[in-house]
Every structure is written in C-alpha cells, then in structure tokens.
Amino acid sequence: MLPYDDKAKFGEYAHPEMIVSTEWVATHLDDPGLVVAESDEDVLLYDTGHVPGAVKLDWHTELNDPVTRDYVDGAGFARLMAAKGISRDTTLVLYGDKNNWWAAYALWVCSLFGHPDLRMMDGGRAKWVGEGRPLSTEEPKRPHTDYPVIGRDDTRIRAFRDQVLGHLGKPLIDVRSPGEYTGALLHMPDYPQEGAMRGGHIPGAKNVPWARAADADGTFRSRTELEAIYAGEAGLGPDDDVVVYCRIGERSSHTWFVLRYLLGYPNVRNYDGSWTEWGNSVRVPIAQGDNP
Amino acid sequence: MTAAALHPRLQEIAEDFDAVPGKERLQLLLEYSRELPALPERYAGHRDRMQPVPECQSPLFLAVEVDPDQTVHLFFDAPAESPTTRGFASILHAGLDGLTADEVLATPAEFTSRLGLQDLVSPLRLRGMAAMLGRVKRQIGEHRGGLAAAAPARARTP
C-alpha cells in the first residue's frame, strides 16, 4: 500500500486517503503497486498524451454492459482490471478531464466492486497539463493480472428508480444545470434533447450544480467551502440518507465523491438511472420550476 | 431500404472508417482532429463572427461562407482539449468544404451513423456531429433565404 498524501488541504477532508495531488503522483509514478488511470469525457483525449504509464479507462465502452443498461458484472470487471494490469491490492489513482467528472464516475463504478484502494488526483488532467508535467502517447504494457471476480454490490452506493420513489421526502440533490432542473431546457426550440420525454426534477430535490464543488483550477474546494454549499445552502448533514442524480449518473458521481469522502457523509447513493430514466417514466411525479 | 447516396468525398471517408477495425477507428478520428485547418485571420480570435453549436459537449464554433458561384466554405473552431469534437469538425470539413451548396444540402442527416463509431463514441457525441451538419445546412439555407424565398425547412436540425 502506498503512503497517503499528507498535503494540509487533504487533511481537512473526512477521508484524506481518497485523494492525492499531482505532486504526489509525479513522485510515486514508478512505484510498484501503483496504477494511474485516465477516464475522460472525450474518449480521444488520452491518446493525445497522458500521464506517463497511465492506462485508459473508457467509461463508454469498458464500464458499461454493451447491451443492458447496466454496468459490467463481477466477471466483466475482473477481466477489465486484469487486462489493465490492476490487481486487487493495487493503489488505483484516477484522473480525467473536466474537473475529474468522468474520473469520479469511474471511481464510483470501481467502488461498486469494492476495490480497496481508490484515490482521485485532485485537479485532474487540466492541472497536470497546466503545471507543465510530462505527457506520453506511449500505451503502457502492463502484465496481465489475476483479478478476482467480486460481485457488484448495488445496495450501498447505488439507487434504483423504485428506491427513489420510496425515498421521496428525504434529501435529494439534483446536480444538473439550473435550466435542466427547472425543465426549461426541454422547451428550447431546435435543440436535440438528451433523450427525456419530460423536463423538470424529482419532487423535493434541491439543485446544486456539480461543478460548484470545484475551484477555478479544477481542484476540489476546501472542506469549509464545501460545507458552506452542501450543509449551509442545501441543508445536508451526516445523518441524512441522501440520493444524488443528474442525467445518466456521471455528474452526480462527482457530487457523490464529495459528499461521501470529502465531507464524510456515510449514506449517499447515486441514482444512475437519473433523468434519462425518471423523465421517461410513466406516472412518476415531476416538479418544474425553481422550487424543490 | 437503400441509404441515400453520399457525395463521393464523404463516401470515401466513410469507407476509410469502415476499412479499419474497431478501436483503430478512434485513431483515425484522432488523425482527423489533428488535421482540422487553422482559422483564417478574419475568424481567428473572433468567435463573435462565428456561430456556437451548443449541442456539442465541448465548445464548437462554426462559420459558413457561400461564394456567388455557390461554392461552400466551412470554418470550425474547437479547443485542442476536445479532440473528438475537432475530429468530427475535421471530417465535415474534409468531406464538404468546396462542394456546392446543393451538394452540401443533399448530405443525409444520418451520415454520422455511417462511420462505424456508434460503439466507440457515446450517442450524445454523435448527435453533436449531426447537429454540426444540421447547422451548416441551416446556414446555407439562410444564405439562400436572402436571395430567394426558398424554404429553409429542409436544412433544419431534426
């Protein structure tokens, strides 16, 4: 197991072991037991140059089941990890573009399989590049590993539609843009929409756009700032049973990471069906406008 | 049902993509992203003179010029950190720049689905490319609208 990053900012978070800085990654890049993985919204970005030695985790083609709307199963995840050269005891550091948006999604999926040592590189790809650190276009050749088949645990951090129906009245956070939240976006002319029949939000959900958790340089805001947003404005607390959602569950993975590991709220689930399921479902309640 | 015919230049691009297996198609798209021509002076640094395409998940701006002889010129601007968007723009540039307005307007909207990228790139991404094509056609329609009362409806995004 690799040492934790003892940066003072991280020490304030509830789980400092879940986050490392670009400096830390640069220092430990060649350490055995570490694999760095890039997961981007733009699936070509990795190929233009990546952290030397980093593998690519493609959210679209590798983490999802190709037929059913679901993630890979335990056997599929084991095959994927083995092919990337990741063992069950590997320290897996994730990073990506857009404030680590998709890296958070990949980290959430890896968490469904309980990979023991997952960490996020604060600031992601943009910070690494901005600091002038080396990039490589060479695809690393890591030896295949023998990753065990671990069943996916959908009970702790994942919520399904019927569970969300039963959750109405309890804390819900909609992390989409205000226009998507109010329902206004579905009514703009000539814009191909993101596959939902109805616009609006799940009744009771408060709107906290996901990117508010990130600073201008893409790093996570300090614990004090995050508490002002999520505890202060949204009124969440560590005893709450919280469900977060967005369009397909990617942006809300980022908020899930913030609530679960930076603020340390134990009961946070990501509803990955999100608006593309809810907004297409028959007879589920929908609220429109600015109010929850 | 037979698919609508593509202009030979687009057809050639579609065949190039078809000729390479699975993940190598992404490499081909990456090559296109590197070949997107730089903007001429009249557009460089002047996004106000171009039109945004908000359907793309990354910033993309485009401008369409139509010569008096109906030759179409296309200009795209997308940041280096959005190679997929640049790749799509570059394909449209390689396939359509220099054709006549009628030839561009005849490009079937489902052209984007003939590149074999559906399994590699998210549907939302591909829709972004279709939206680029839709906006190119609409702008050509608007250029014409100034000359005659031609119905621009066929150039609209679906």
PDB file of C-alpha atoms in Angstrom, chain B residues 49-131:
ATOM      1  CA  ARG B  49     -18.257  36.244 -36.066  1.00  0.00           C
ATOM      2  CA  MET B  50     -18.980  32.531 -35.781  1.00  0.00           C
ATOM      3  CA  GLN B  51     -21.945  30.536 -34.558  1.00  0.00           C
ATOM      4  CA  PRO B  52     -21.780  28.330 -31.447  1.00  0.00           C
ATOM      5  CA  VAL B  53     -23.039  24.742 -31.637  1.00  0.00           C
ATOM      6  CA  PRO B  54     -24.377  24.143 -28.126  1.00  0.00           C
ATOM      7  CA  GLU B  55     -25.353  20.541 -28.871  1.00  0.00           C
ATOM      8  CA  CYS B  56     -21.691  19.583 -28.790  1.00  0.00           C
ATOM      9  CA  GLN B  57     -20.479  18.622 -25.339  1.00  0.00           C
ATOM     10  CA  SER B  58     -17.394  20.761 -25.892  1.00  0.00           C
ATOM     11  CA  PRO B  59     -17.234  24.296 -27.236  1.00  0.00           C
ATOM     12  CA  LEU B  60     -17.509  24.376 -31.011  1.00  0.00           C
ATOM     13  CA  PHE B  61     -17.927  27.387 -33.270  1.00  0.00           C
ATOM     14  CA  LEU B  62     -18.572  27.361 -36.977  1.00  0.00           C
ATOM     15  CA  ALA B  63     -18.867  29.756 -39.876  1.00  0.00           C
ATOM     16  CA  VAL B  64     -20.247  29.062 -43.343  1.00  0.00           C
ATOM     17  CA  GLU B  65     -19.476  31.122 -46.417  1.00  0.00           C
ATOM     18  CA  VAL B  66     -21.168  30.658 -49.795  1.00  0.00           C
ATOM     19  CA  ASP B  67     -19.484  32.134 -52.886  1.00  0.00           C
ATOM     20  CA  PRO B  68     -21.574  33.709 -55.674  1.00  0.00           C
ATOM     21  CA  ASP B  69     -20.955  30.510 -57.682  1.00  0.00           C
ATOM     22  CA  GLN B  70     -22.486  28.530 -54.756  1.00  0.00           C
ATOM     23  CA  THR B  71     -19.183  27.037 -53.529  1.00  0.00           C
ATOM     24  CA  VAL B  72     -19.380  26.430 -49.773  1.00  0.00           C
ATOM     25  CA  HIS B  73     -16.509  27.157 -47.382  1.00  0.00           C
ATOM     26  CA  LEU B  74     -16.572  25.852 -43.833  1.00  0.00           C
ATOM     27  CA  PHE B  75     -14.660  27.104 -40.796  1.00  0.00           C
ATOM     28  CA  PHE B  76     -14.588  25.327 -37.447  1.00  0.00           C
ATOM     29  CA  ASP B  77     -13.030  26.249 -34.133  1.00  0.00           C
ATOM     30  CA  ALA B  78     -12.729  23.813 -31.208  1.00  0.00           C
ATOM     31  CA  PRO B  79     -10.123  23.651 -28.438  1.00  0.00           C
ATOM     32  CA  ALA B  80      -7.223  21.199 -28.526  1.00  0.00           C
ATOM     33  CA  GLU B  81      -8.520  19.505 -25.378  1.00  0.00           C
ATOM     34  CA  SER B  82     -11.625  18.406 -27.284  1.00  0.00           C
ATOM     35  CA  PRO B  83     -10.142  16.065 -29.887  1.00  0.00           C
ATOM     36  CA  THR B  84     -13.399  14.217 -30.560  1.00  0.00           C
ATOM     37  CA  THR B  85     -15.220  17.424 -31.397  1.00  0.00           C
ATOM     38  CA  ARG B  86     -12.281  18.559 -33.525  1.00  0.00           C
ATOM     39  CA  GLY B  87     -12.261  15.188 -35.283  1.00  0.00           C
ATOM     40  CA  PHE B  88     -15.942  15.446 -36.195  1.00  0.00           C
ATOM     41  CA  ALA B  89     -15.497  19.007 -37.426  1.00  0.00           C
ATOM     42  CA  SER B  90     -12.488  17.935 -39.457  1.00  0.00           C
ATOM     43  CA  ILE B  91     -14.436  15.107 -41.129  1.00  0.00           C
ATOM     44  CA  LEU B  92     -17.156  17.541 -42.155  1.00  0.00           C
ATOM     45  CA  HIS B  93     -14.509  19.934 -43.420  1.00  0.00           C
ATOM     46  CA  ALA B  94     -12.713  17.241 -45.401  1.00  0.00           C
ATOM     47  CA  GLY B  95     -15.987  15.947 -46.817  1.00  0.00           C
ATOM     48  CA  LEU B  96     -17.910  19.129 -47.541  1.00  0.00           C
ATOM     49  CA  ASP B  97     -15.635  22.166 -47.885  1.00  0.00           C
ATOM     50  CA  GLY B  98     -15.535  23.278 -51.513  1.00  0.00           C
ATOM     51  CA  LEU B  99     -18.690  21.446 -52.570  1.00  0.00           C
ATOM     52  CA  THR B 100     -21.650  23.355 -53.951  1.00  0.00           C
ATOM     53  CA  ALA B 101     -24.498  24.430 -51.693  1.00  0.00           C
ATOM     54  CA  ASP B 102     -26.797  21.846 -53.303  1.00  0.00           C
ATOM     55  CA  GLU B 103     -24.286  19.087 -52.691  1.00  0.00           C
ATOM     56  CA  VAL B 104     -23.932  20.022 -49.023  1.00  0.00           C
ATOM     57  CA  LEU B 105     -27.705  20.269 -48.576  1.00  0.00           C
ATOM     58  CA  ALA B 106     -28.088  16.804 -50.112  1.00  0.00           C
ATOM     59  CA  THR B 107     -25.936  15.228 -47.394  1.00  0.00           C
ATOM     60  CA  PRO B 108     -28.180  12.836 -45.472  1.00  0.00           C
ATOM     61  CA  ALA B 109     -28.529  13.704 -41.785  1.00  0.00           C
ATOM     62  CA  GLU B 110     -27.709  10.123 -40.847  1.00  0.00           C
ATOM     63  CA  PHE B 111     -24.269  10.375 -42.468  1.00  0.00           C
ATOM     64  CA  THR B 112     -22.765  10.414 -38.965  1.00  0.00           C
ATOM     65  CA  SER B 113     -24.011   6.897 -38.362  1.00  0.00           C
ATOM     66  CA  ARG B 114     -22.060   5.554 -41.358  1.00  0.00           C
ATOM     67  CA  LEU B 115     -18.633   5.949 -39.783  1.00  0.00           C
ATOM     68  CA  GLY B 116     -18.882   2.887 -37.567  1.00  0.00           C
ATOM     69  CA  LEU B 117     -18.289   4.949 -34.439  1.00  0.00           C
ATOM     70  CA  GLN B 118     -21.542   4.149 -32.627  1.00  0.00           C
ATOM     71  CA  ASP B 119     -19.929   1.536 -30.417  1.00  0.00           C
ATOM     72  CA  LEU B 120     -16.921   3.696 -29.618  1.00  0.00           C
ATOM     73  CA  VAL B 121     -18.332   7.159 -29.065  1.00  0.00           C
ATOM     74  CA  SER B 122     -21.398   7.986 -26.982  1.00  0.00           C
ATOM     75  CA  PRO B 123     -24.689   8.679 -28.779  1.00  0.00           C
ATOM     76  CA  LEU B 124     -24.723  12.194 -27.355  1.00  0.00           C
ATOM     77  CA  ARG B 125     -21.376  12.846 -29.036  1.00  0.00           C
ATOM     78  CA  LEU B 126     -22.585  11.598 -32.394  1.00  0.00           C
ATOM     79  CA  ARG B 127     -25.648  13.771 -32.023  1.00  0.00           C
ATOM     80  CA  GLY B 128     -23.263  16.683 -31.595  1.00  0.00           C
ATOM     81  CA  MET B 129     -21.787  15.885 -35.000  1.00  0.00           C
ATOM     82  CA  ALA B 130     -25.241  15.590 -36.563  1.00  0.00           C
ATOM     83  CA  ALA B 131     -26.033  18.980 -35.036  1.00  0.00           C
TER      84      ALA B 131
END
